[in-house]
XYZ file of C-alpha atoms in Angstrom:
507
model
C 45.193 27.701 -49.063
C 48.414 26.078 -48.198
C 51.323 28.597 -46.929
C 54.035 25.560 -46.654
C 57.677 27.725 -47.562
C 55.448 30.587 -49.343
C 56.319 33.255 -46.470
C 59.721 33.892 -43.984
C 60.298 36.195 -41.442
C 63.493 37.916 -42.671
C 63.907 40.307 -39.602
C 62.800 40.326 -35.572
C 63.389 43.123 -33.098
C 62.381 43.130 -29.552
C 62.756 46.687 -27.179
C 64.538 47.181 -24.184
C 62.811 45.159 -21.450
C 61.612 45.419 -17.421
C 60.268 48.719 -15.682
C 61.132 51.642 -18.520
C 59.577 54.833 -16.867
C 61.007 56.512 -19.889
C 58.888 54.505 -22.588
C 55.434 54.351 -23.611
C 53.708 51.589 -25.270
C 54.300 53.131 -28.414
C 57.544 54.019 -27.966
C 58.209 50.298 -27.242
C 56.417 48.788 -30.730
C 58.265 51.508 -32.600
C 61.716 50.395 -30.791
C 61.039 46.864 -31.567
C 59.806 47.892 -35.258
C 63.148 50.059 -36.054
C 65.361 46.987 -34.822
C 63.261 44.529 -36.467
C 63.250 46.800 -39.805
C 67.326 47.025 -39.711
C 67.638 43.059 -38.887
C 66.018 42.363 -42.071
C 68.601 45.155 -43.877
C 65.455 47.303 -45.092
C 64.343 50.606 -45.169
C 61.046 51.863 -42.991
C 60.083 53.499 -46.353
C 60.292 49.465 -48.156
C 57.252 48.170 -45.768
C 54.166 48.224 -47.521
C 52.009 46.237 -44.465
C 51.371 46.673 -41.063
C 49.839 44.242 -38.809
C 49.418 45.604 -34.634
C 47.808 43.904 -31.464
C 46.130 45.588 -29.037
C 47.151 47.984 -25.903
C 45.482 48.046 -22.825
C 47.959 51.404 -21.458
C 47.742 53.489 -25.293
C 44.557 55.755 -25.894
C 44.820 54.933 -29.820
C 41.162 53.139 -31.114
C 43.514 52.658 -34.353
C 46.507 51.627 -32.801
C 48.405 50.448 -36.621
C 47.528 53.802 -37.926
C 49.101 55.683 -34.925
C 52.150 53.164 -35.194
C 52.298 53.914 -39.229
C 52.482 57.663 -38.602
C 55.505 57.215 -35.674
C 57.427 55.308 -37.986
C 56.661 57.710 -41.178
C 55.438 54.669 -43.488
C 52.534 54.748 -45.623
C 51.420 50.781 -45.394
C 48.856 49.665 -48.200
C 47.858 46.891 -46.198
C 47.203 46.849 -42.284
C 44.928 45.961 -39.273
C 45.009 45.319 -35.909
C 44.490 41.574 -34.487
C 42.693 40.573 -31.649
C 42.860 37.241 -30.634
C 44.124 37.811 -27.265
C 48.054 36.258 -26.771
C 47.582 34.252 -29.767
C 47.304 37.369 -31.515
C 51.128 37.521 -32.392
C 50.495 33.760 -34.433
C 47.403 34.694 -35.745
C 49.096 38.226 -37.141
C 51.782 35.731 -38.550
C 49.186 33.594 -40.462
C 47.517 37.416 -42.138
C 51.425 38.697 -42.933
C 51.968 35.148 -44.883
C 48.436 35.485 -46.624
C 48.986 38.960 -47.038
C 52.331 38.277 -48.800
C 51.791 35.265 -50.618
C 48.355 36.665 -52.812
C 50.222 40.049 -53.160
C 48.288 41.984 -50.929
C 51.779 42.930 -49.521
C 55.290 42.342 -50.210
C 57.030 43.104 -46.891
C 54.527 43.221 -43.474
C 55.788 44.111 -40.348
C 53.676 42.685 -37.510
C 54.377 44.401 -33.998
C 53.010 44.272 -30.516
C 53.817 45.574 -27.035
C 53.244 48.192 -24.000
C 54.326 49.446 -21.021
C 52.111 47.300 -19.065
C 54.593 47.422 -15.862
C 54.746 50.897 -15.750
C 51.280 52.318 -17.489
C 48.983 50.836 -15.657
C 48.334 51.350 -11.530
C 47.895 47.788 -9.551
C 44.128 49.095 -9.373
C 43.780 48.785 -13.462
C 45.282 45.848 -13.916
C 43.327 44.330 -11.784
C 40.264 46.058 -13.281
C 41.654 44.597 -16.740
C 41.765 40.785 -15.871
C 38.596 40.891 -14.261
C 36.985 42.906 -17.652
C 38.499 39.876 -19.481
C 35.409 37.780 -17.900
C 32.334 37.076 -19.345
C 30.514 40.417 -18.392
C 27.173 38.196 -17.178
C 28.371 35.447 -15.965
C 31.743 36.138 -14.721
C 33.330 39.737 -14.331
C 29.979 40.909 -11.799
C 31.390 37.942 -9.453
C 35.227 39.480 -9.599
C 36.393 36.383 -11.088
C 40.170 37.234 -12.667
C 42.051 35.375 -14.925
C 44.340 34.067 -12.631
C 41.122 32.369 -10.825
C 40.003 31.249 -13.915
C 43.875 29.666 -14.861
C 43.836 28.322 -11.445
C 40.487 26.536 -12.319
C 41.386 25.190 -15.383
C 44.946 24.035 -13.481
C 42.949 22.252 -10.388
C 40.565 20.309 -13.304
C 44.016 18.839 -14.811
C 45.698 18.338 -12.365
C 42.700 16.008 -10.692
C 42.678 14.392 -14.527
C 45.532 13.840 -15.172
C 47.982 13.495 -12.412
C 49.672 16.553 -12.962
C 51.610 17.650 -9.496
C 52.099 21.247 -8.245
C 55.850 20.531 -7.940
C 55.713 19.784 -11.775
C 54.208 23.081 -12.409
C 56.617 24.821 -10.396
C 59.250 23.342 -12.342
C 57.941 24.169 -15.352
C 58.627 27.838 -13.913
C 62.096 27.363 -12.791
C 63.058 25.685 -15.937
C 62.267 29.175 -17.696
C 64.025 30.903 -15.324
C 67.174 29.167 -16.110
C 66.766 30.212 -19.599
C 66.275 33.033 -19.011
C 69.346 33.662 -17.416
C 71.182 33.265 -20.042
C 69.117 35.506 -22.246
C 70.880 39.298 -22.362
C 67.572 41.452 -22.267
C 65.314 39.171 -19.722
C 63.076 40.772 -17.499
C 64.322 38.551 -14.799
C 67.737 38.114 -13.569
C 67.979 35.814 -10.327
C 67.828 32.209 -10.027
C 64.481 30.444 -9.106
C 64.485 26.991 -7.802
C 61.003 24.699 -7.939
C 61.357 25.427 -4.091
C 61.385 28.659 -4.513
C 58.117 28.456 -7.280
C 56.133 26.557 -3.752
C 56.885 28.482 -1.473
C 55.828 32.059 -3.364
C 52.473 34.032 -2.513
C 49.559 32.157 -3.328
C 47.876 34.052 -6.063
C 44.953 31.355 -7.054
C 44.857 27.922 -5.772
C 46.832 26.443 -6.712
C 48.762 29.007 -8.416
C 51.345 31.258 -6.375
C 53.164 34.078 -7.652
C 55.972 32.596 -9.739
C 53.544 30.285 -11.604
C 52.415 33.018 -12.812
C 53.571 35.515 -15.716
C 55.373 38.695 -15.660
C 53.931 42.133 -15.775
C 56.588 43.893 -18.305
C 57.098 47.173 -20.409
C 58.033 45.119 -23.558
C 57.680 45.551 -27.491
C 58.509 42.737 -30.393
C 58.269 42.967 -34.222
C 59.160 40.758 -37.089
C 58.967 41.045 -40.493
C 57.913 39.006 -43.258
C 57.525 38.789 -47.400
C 58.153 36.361 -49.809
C 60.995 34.208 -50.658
C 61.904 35.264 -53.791
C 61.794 38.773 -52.332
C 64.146 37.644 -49.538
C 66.922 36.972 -51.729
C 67.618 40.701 -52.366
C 68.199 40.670 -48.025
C 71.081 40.135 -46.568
C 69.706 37.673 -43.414
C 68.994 33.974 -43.258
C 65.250 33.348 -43.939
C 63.362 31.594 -41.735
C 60.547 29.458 -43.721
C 56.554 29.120 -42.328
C 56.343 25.169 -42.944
C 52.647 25.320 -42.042
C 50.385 27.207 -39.514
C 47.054 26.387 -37.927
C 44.169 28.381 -36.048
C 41.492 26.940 -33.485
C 39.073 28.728 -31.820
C 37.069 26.849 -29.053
C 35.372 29.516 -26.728
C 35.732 32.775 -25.354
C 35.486 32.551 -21.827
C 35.729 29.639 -19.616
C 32.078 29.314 -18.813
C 31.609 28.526 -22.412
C 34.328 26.404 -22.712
C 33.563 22.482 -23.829
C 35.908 21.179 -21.513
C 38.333 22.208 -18.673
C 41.046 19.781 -19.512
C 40.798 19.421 -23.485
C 41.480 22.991 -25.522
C 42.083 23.604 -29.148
C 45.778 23.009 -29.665
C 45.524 19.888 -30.392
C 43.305 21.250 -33.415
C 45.335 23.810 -34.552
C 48.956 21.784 -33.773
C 47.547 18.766 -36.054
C 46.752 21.552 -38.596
C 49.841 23.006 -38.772
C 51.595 19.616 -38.570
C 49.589 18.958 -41.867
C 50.308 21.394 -44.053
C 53.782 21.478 -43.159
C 54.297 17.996 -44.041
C 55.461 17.213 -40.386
C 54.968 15.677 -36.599
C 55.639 15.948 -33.280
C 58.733 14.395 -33.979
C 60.183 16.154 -36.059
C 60.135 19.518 -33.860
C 64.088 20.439 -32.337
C 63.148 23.209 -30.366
C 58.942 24.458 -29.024
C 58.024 28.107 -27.752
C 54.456 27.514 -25.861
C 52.691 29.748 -24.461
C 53.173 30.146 -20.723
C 51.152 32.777 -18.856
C 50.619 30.312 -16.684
C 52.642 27.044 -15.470
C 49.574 25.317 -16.219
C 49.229 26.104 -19.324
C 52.957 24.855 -21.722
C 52.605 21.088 -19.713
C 48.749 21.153 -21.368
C 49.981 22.762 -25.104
C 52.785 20.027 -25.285
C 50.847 17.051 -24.588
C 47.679 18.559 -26.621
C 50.202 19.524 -29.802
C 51.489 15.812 -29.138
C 55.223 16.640 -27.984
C 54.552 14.376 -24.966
C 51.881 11.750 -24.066
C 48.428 12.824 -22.035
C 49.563 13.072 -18.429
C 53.391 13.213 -19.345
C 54.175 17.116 -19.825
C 54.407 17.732 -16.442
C 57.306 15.035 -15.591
C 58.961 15.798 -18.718
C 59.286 19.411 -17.266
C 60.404 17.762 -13.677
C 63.136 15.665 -14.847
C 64.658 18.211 -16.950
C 63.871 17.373 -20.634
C 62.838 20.909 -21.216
C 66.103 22.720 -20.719
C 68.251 24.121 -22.693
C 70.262 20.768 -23.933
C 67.608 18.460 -23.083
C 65.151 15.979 -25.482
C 63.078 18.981 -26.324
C 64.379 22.767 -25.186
C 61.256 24.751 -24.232
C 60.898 28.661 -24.538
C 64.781 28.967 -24.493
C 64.488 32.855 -23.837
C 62.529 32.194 -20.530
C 58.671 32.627 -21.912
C 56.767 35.273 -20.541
C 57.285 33.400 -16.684
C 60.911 34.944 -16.972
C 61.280 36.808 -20.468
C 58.779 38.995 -20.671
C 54.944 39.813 -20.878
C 53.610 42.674 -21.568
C 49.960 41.466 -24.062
C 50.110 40.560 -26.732
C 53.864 40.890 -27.113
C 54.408 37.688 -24.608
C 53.937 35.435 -27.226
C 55.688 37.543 -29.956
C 58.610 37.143 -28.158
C 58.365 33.700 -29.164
C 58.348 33.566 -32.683
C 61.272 36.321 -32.164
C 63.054 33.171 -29.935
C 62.294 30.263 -32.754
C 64.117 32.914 -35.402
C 66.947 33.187 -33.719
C 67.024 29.649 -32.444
C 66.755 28.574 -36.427
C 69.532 31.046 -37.342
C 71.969 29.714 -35.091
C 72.121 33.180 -33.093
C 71.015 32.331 -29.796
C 74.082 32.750 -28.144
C 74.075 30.226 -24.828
C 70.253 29.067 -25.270
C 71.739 27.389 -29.203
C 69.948 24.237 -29.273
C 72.069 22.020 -31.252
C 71.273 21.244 -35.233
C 67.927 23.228 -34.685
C 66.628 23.106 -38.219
C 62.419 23.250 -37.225
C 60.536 25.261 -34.048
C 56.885 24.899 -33.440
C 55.449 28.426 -31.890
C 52.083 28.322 -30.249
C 49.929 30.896 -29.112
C 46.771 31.086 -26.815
C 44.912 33.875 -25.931
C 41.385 34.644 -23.603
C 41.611 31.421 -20.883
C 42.827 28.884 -23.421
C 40.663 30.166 -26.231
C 40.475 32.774 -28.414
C 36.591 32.224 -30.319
C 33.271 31.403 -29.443
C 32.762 28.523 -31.903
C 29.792 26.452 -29.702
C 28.378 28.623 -27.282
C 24.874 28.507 -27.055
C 24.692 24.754 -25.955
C 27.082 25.373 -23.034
C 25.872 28.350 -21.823
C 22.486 26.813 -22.017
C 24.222 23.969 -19.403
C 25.034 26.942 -17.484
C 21.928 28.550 -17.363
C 19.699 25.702 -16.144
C 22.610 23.627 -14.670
C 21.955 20.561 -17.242
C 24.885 19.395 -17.817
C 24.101 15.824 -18.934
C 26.729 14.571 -20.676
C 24.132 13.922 -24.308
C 24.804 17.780 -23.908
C 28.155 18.494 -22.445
C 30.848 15.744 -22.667
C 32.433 15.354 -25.741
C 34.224 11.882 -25.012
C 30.758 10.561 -23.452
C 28.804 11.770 -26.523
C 31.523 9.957 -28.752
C 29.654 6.503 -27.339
C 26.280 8.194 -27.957
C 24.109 7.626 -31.362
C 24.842 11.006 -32.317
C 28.786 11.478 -31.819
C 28.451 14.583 -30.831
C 27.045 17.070 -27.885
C 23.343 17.635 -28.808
C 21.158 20.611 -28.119
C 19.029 20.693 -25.338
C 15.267 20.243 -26.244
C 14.209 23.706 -24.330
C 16.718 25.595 -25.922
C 15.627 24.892 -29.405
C 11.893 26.071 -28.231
C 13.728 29.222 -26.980
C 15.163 29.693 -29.845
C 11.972 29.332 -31.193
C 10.582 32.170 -29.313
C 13.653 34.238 -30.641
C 12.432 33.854 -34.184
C 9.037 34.195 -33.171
C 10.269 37.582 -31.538
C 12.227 38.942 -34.759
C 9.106 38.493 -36.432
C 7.620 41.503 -35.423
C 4.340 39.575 -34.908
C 4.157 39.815 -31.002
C 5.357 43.501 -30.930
C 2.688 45.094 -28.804
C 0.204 42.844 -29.240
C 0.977 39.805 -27.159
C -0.351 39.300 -23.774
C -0.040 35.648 -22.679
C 1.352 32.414 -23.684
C -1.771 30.006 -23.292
C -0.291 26.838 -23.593
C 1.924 24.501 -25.461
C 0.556 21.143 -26.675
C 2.032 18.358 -28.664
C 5.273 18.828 -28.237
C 7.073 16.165 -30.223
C 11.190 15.794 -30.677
C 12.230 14.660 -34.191
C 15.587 14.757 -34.633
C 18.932 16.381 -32.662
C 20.224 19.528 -33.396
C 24.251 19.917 -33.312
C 26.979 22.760 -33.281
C 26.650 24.205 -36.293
C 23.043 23.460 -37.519
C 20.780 25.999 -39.114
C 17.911 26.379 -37.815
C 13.991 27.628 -39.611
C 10.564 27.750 -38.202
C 7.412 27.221 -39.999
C 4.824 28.400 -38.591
C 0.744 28.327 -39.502
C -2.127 29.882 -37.812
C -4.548 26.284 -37.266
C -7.240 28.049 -35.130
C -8.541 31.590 -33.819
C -11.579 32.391 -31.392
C -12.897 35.351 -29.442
C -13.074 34.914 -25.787
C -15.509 36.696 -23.621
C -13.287 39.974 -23.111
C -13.941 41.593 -26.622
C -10.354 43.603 -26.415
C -8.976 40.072 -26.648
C -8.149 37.234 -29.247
C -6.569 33.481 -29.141
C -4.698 31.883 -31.575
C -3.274 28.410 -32.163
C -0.492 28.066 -34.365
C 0.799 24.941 -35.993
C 4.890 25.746 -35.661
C 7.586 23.182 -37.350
C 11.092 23.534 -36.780
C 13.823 22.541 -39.302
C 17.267 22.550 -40.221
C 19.365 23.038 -42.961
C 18.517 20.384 -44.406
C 14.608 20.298 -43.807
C 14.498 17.437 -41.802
C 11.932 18.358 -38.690
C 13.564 18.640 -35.662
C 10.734 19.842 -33.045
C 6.903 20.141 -33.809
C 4.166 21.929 -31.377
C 1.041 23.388 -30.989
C 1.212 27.085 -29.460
C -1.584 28.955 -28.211
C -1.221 32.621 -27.645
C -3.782 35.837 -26.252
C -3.453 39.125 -28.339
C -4.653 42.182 -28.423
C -7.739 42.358 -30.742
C -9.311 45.654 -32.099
C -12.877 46.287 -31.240
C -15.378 45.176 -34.018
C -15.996 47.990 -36.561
């Protein structure tokens, strides 16, 4: 389905911003709501959908119906995303399905929470490390942060990428931000400044990384033939796009090469447009890592440029390309999933000529871009990696994309014991071994066929080929003939498996 100028956002509303003892997290979505409501010259009692995030501070397991009843709506339509901070982008993409096949006429999407203020330092902490895999990474107290910081080391020893261009990717934000009315932060921060912070996570220190804020943002969309009944200046969805790599970093295909690139060149086609034609880019900055990676993956500058282009001042306010003109969640705000609301709130405004001091000139198109878990959001190719992880094979037939590329199959292939294991999973589901098996015998004739890739479907055949009594007469062997194949019957692995049961006594 193409969306290209079949949804705008017609309204955006953002709460008051920094340490609000006063607020909770749903006081803060319905303040955001209420202002995004009026900006778009509706009544509460006109929305009809209702699309929320996720709160780590607000007891509510069904946090849009909670939100529905504090604003007195009755939505037809509604659910709560979560896709971690690309949640805000991905809510965007439902509101514009939502609207364009009439499951909706007007959806407003809302996120945010008093993360500064509703949480002690002892649960946030607890949250980033509950963010990690809870096998292979949260036992070891691994945070996001040291996860970020990981990610930021493997680029930077890639790619060139300097720690002074990181830092300036943090001050540039901060002089944004400055000029933004309701930014968290108000004081100057020079790249200086950004290097000579508390070190957090080598080789992150405190400023390069993101706010803790009480914050809420809305926005509202429907359709543009409904939008001509509004007073505002709609803002058109030209084309969006969704890619979904991994969920956590030790499943992740790559440290250096994430899915924007995916979903930027999917957006950029529906849309009709490139990285060239983009006047102003809000990227997703929870870390300073993380916007110089987005902009060279989404094409806006060449692999191993994004950092200089931060360092010699392109990104400012005025420059070739303005980046998160309200300051980003380094200097604007984060509080969830509402960090990277805030910009698709900025690219409105930006587009409607009503950023005040932070106008870039003749803006006419913004690209947003959201990321959430440690540049992921989806486990799309797990069980190869974690298989590298587990018994530390990471040959590049299995793990390295670019190598494989060179390879006769183009692509990472499955290792050979983890399609037997697999194997032994089906085997197991069977319900043939429950109780009855007491030792794997032996395993002859195992024969490869054929690789198995991402995505493959996998069957076993399997045919009993031999049975005999052994001296013990409690006991039994069997030899089965087992065949596995994939989706499209070709054989990939062949064996011979002998097993001991349990046998009945003769009658």
């Amino acid at each position: 389905m193409s969306l290209r100028n079949r949804a705008v956002i017609v309204g955006v509303g953002e709460s008051d911003i920094g340490r609000l003892t006063h607020m909770t997290g749903l006081g803060l979505n319905a303040q955001a709501a209420r202002r995004a409501i009026a900006d778009a010259g509706l009544k509460h009692t006109q929305i009809d959908g209702l699309l929320t995030a996720y709160s780590f501070t607000e007891p509510y397991f069904m946090l849009g119906s909670v939100l529905a009843e504090y604003l007195g709506i009755v939505p037809t339509y509604g659910g709560s995303i979560i896709t971690g901070g690309a949640s805000p982008t991905t809510m965007l993409s439902h509101a514009a399905q939502a609207v364009e096949t009439g499951m909706a006429e007007v959806v407003l999407v809302c996120a945010g929470e008093n993360r500064a203020t509703g949480m002690s330092r002892d649960e946030a902490v607890g949250a980033l490390i509950a963010v990690g895999h809870p096998y292979f990474e949260a036992p070891y107290g691994v945070g996001i942060p040291s996860l970020y910081g990981l990610v930021a080391n493997a680029y930077m020893a890639k790619y060139g990428t300097t720690r002074a261009q990181m830092a300036a990717v943090a001050a540039n934000t901060r002089g944004n931000a400055l000029k933004h009315p309701n930014a968290h932060m108000k004081t100057p921060l020079t790249v200086q400044e950004v290097l000579d912070s508390k070190p957090i996570s080598d080789p992150l220190n405190m400023y390069d990384c993101c706010l803790i804020s009480d914050a809420g943002g809305a926005f509202v969309v429907t359709t543009p033939e409904r939008a001509k009944d509004l007073p505002g200046k709609p803002i058109y969805l030209a084309g969006i796009g969704e890619a979904h790599t991994h969920e956590h970093l030790t499943s992740a295909p790559s440290l250096t090469e994430f899915g924007a690139e995916l979903s930027g060149r999917k957006a950029y086609d529906m849309a009709g447009l490139g990285p060239s034609d983009i006047d102003v880019a809000m990227l997703y900055d929870c870390f300073s890592i993380v916007p110089i990676i987005e902009m060279e993956e989404l094409g806006l500058a060449e692999r191993g440029a994004g950092g200089a282009f931060f360092a010699e001042g392109h990104a400012a306010i005025g420059g070739k390309l303005p980046i998160n003109t309200h300051g980003g969640m380094l200097s604007h705000a984060h509080a969830g999933a509402v960090g990277g609301l805030m910009g698709i709130i900025e690219a409105v405004r930006q587009l409607r000529n009503e950023a005040g001091d932070r106008q870039t000139a003749n803006a006419t198109t913004a690209l947003v871009h959201g990321e959430g878990g440690i540049l992921s959001s989806h486990c799309t190719a797990t069980d190869i990696v974690n298989f590298c992880c587990l018994s530390g094979d990471f040959n590049g037939v299995h793990a390295d994309h670019e190598y494989c590329k060179s390879t006769p199959f183009g692509e990472p292939i499955a290792h050979a014991p983890l399609v037997y294991a697999i194997m032994g999973g089906l085997t197991y589901a069977s319900g043939i071994n429950d109780g009855t098996l007491l030792a794997v015998l032996g395993i002859d004739g195992w024969r490869m066929h054929g690789p198995v890739k991402h995505g493959d479907t996998l069957f076993m055949r399997q045919t009993v080929e031999e049975t005999r009594e052994p001296s013990k007469p409690n006991r039994g062997i069997v030899a089965f003939k087992r065949e596995f194949v994939n989706q499209r019957g070709e054989a990939v692995q062949s064996m011979k498996a002998t097993f001991m049961y349990k046998r009945k006594a003769a009658a």
